[in-house]
Amino acid sequence: MSRLQLAIEEGDEAIARAKHMEMSLNMLENINPEENDMTLQELLNRINNADTGIAIQKNGAIIVDRIYKTKECKMRITAEEMSALIEGRDAALSKCKRLEQELHHLKEQNQTSANNVRHLTAENNQERALKAKLLSMQQARETAVHSTKNWKRKSRPFEFTTVYTNLYLKKKI
């Protein structure tokens, strides 16, 4: 039996709360648009000057509604600002990643260029060494050719003598 009484009491309390909420909603629906433009101080003055409990409750409901709407607006603005900040952060992160990749690519290019320059420098050094060797060999050849020409000039009288001697010796035999 006590369970039944407890259930009935809870039902009555729920009905009373629902009626109270319905009455508050009706008061909010009956708010004049002019009252929406009133400042909080004006609403507080209306509560102070109110003669009846219903007027106090009505103006109190307006204040509570205004506070709720302000709080809701601030939350919405904060959420929008957070979204903008998150988007900005994400954009900055993606830009940072892109720049890091670009930097890595440029480092690779610089490394490749440096390797190519080193390789070209090594090739140029080899080429210079080979050119120097070729030049020295050409000079040696020129010197050899020149000395051979000089030797031939000097050796002609000997050649003539050798040829003459050979001919002379052949006749004797």
Coordinates of C-alpha atoms in Angstrom, one line a residue:
M1 CA 0.0 0.0 0.0
S2 CA 2.8 2.4 0.8
R3 CA 4.3 1.8 -2.6
L4 CA 1.0 2.8 -4.2
Q5 CA 0.9 6.0 -2.1
L6 CA 4.5 6.8 -3.0
A7 CA 3.7 6.4 -6.7
I8 CA 0.7 8.6 -6.5
E9 CA 2.7 11.3 -4.7
E10 CA 5.4 11.2 -7.4
G11 CA 2.8 11.4 -10.1
D12 CA 1.2 14.5 -8.4
E13 CA 4.6 16.1 -8.1
A14 CA 5.4 15.5 -11.8
I15 CA 2.0 16.9 -12.8
A16 CA 2.7 20.0 -10.6
R17 CA 6.1 20.5 -12.2
A18 CA 4.6 20.1 -15.7
K19 CA 1.9 22.7 -14.9
H20 CA 4.6 25.1 -13.5
M21 CA 6.7 24.6 -16.7
E22 CA 3.6 25.1 -18.9
M23 CA 2.8 28.3 -17.0
S24 CA 6.4 29.6 -17.4
L25 CA 6.2 28.8 -21.1
N26 CA 2.9 30.6 -21.5
M27 CA 4.5 33.6 -19.8
L28 CA 7.4 33.6 -22.1
E29 CA 5.1 33.3 -25.1
N30 CA 3.2 36.4 -23.9
I31 CA 6.3 38.5 -23.7
N32 CA 6.0 41.7 -25.8
P33 CA 8.8 42.3 -28.4
E34 CA 9.3 45.7 -26.6
E35 CA 10.3 43.7 -23.5
N36 CA 13.0 42.0 -25.4
D37 CA 14.7 45.3 -26.1
M38 CA 14.7 46.3 -22.4
T39 CA 17.9 46.3 -20.5
L40 CA 18.5 44.0 -17.5
Q41 CA 18.4 47.1 -15.2
E42 CA 15.0 48.0 -16.6
L43 CA 13.7 44.5 -16.0
L44 CA 15.0 44.5 -12.4
N45 CA 13.3 47.9 -11.8
R46 CA 10.1 46.4 -13.1
I47 CA 10.4 43.6 -10.6
N48 CA 11.0 46.1 -7.8
N49 CA 8.0 48.1 -8.8
A50 CA 5.7 45.1 -9.4
D51 CA 2.6 45.0 -7.3
T52 CA 1.6 41.4 -7.9
G53 CA 3.4 38.1 -7.7
I54 CA 2.4 37.3 -11.3
A55 CA 4.1 40.5 -12.5
I56 CA 7.2 39.6 -10.5
Q57 CA 7.2 36.1 -11.9
K58 CA 6.6 37.3 -15.4
N59 CA 9.5 39.8 -15.2
G60 CA 11.7 37.2 -13.5
A61 CA 10.9 34.7 -16.3
I62 CA 12.0 37.4 -18.8
I63 CA 15.3 37.9 -16.9
V64 CA 15.9 34.1 -16.7
D65 CA 15.1 33.8 -20.4
R66 CA 17.4 36.6 -21.2
I67 CA 20.2 35.0 -19.1
Y68 CA 19.6 31.7 -20.8
K69 CA 19.7 33.2 -24.3
T70 CA 22.8 35.2 -23.5
K71 CA 24.5 32.1 -22.1
E72 CA 23.4 30.1 -25.2
C73 CA 24.7 32.9 -27.5
K74 CA 28.0 33.0 -25.7
M75 CA 28.3 29.2 -26.0
R76 CA 27.5 29.4 -29.7
I77 CA 30.0 32.2 -30.2
T78 CA 32.6 30.2 -28.2
A79 CA 31.9 27.1 -30.3
E80 CA 32.2 29.1 -33.6
E81 CA 35.5 30.6 -32.4
M82 CA 36.8 27.2 -31.4
S83 CA 35.8 25.8 -34.8
A84 CA 37.6 28.7 -36.4
L85 CA 40.7 28.1 -34.2
I86 CA 40.6 24.4 -35.0
E87 CA 40.4 25.1 -38.7
G88 CA 43.2 27.6 -38.5
R89 CA 45.3 25.0 -36.5
D90 CA 44.6 22.3 -39.0
A91 CA 45.4 24.6 -41.9
A92 CA 48.7 25.6 -40.2
L93 CA 49.5 21.9 -39.5
S94 CA 48.9 21.0 -43.1
K95 CA 50.9 23.9 -44.3
C96 CA 53.7 23.0 -41.9
K97 CA 53.7 19.4 -43.2
R98 CA 53.8 20.6 -46.8
L99 CA 56.6 23.0 -46.0
E100 CA 58.5 20.2 -44.2
Q101 CA 58.1 18.0 -47.3
E102 CA 59.2 20.8 -49.5
L103 CA 62.2 21.4 -47.3
H104 CA 63.1 17.7 -47.4
H105 CA 62.7 17.7 -51.2
L106 CA 65.0 20.8 -51.4
K107 CA 67.6 19.2 -49.1
E108 CA 67.5 16.1 -51.4
Q109 CA 68.0 18.3 -54.4
N110 CA 70.8 20.2 -52.8
Q111 CA 72.4 16.9 -51.8
T112 CA 72.1 15.7 -55.4
S113 CA 73.4 19.0 -56.7
A114 CA 76.3 18.8 -54.3
N115 CA 77.0 15.2 -55.3
N116 CA 76.8 16.3 -59.0
V117 CA 79.1 19.2 -58.3
R118 CA 81.5 16.9 -56.5
H119 CA 81.3 14.4 -59.3
L120 CA 81.7 17.1 -61.9
T121 CA 84.6 18.5 -60.0
A122 CA 86.2 15.1 -59.8
E123 CA 85.6 14.6 -63.5
N124 CA 87.0 18.1 -64.2
N125 CA 90.0 17.3 -62.1
Q126 CA 90.5 14.0 -63.9
E127 CA 90.0 15.8 -67.2
R128 CA 92.5 18.5 -66.2
A129 CA 95.0 15.8 -65.2
L130 CA 94.5 14.0 -68.5
K131 CA 94.8 17.2 -70.4
A132 CA 98.0 18.0 -68.5
K133 CA 99.3 14.6 -69.2
L134 CA 98.4 14.8 -72.9
L135 CA 100.0 18.2 -73.1
S136 CA 103.2 16.9 -71.4
M137 CA 103.2 13.9 -73.8
Q138 CA 102.7 16.2 -76.8
Q139 CA 105.5 18.3 -75.6
A140 CA 107.6 15.2 -75.1
R141 CA 106.7 14.0 -78.6
E142 CA 107.5 17.4 -80.1
T143 CA 110.8 17.4 -78.3
A144 CA 111.5 13.8 -79.5
V145 CA 110.5 14.8 -83.1
H146 CA 112.6 17.9 -82.9
S147 CA 115.5 16.0 -81.5
T148 CA 115.1 13.3 -84.1
K149 CA 115.1 15.9 -86.9
N150 CA 118.3 17.4 -85.4
W151 CA 119.8 13.9 -85.0
K152 CA 119.0 13.1 -88.6
R153 CA 120.6 16.4 -89.8
K154 CA 123.6 15.6 -87.8
S155 CA 123.7 12.0 -88.7
R156 CA 123.4 12.6 -92.5
P157 CA 127.1 13.0 -93.0
F158 CA 127.5 9.8 -91.0
E159 CA 124.9 8.1 -93.1
F160 CA 126.6 9.2 -96.3
T161 CA 129.8 7.9 -94.9
T162 CA 128.1 4.7 -93.8
V163 CA 126.5 4.2 -97.2
Y164 CA 129.7 5.0 -98.9
T165 CA 131.5 2.6 -96.6
N166 CA 129.0 -0.1 -97.2
L167 CA 129.2 0.3 -100.9
Y168 CA 132.9 0.3 -100.8
L169 CA 132.9 -2.9 -98.7
K170 CA 130.5 -4.6 -101.1
K171 CA 132.8 -3.9 -104.0
K172 CA 135.6 -5.5 -102.2
I173 CA 133.8 -8.6 -101.6

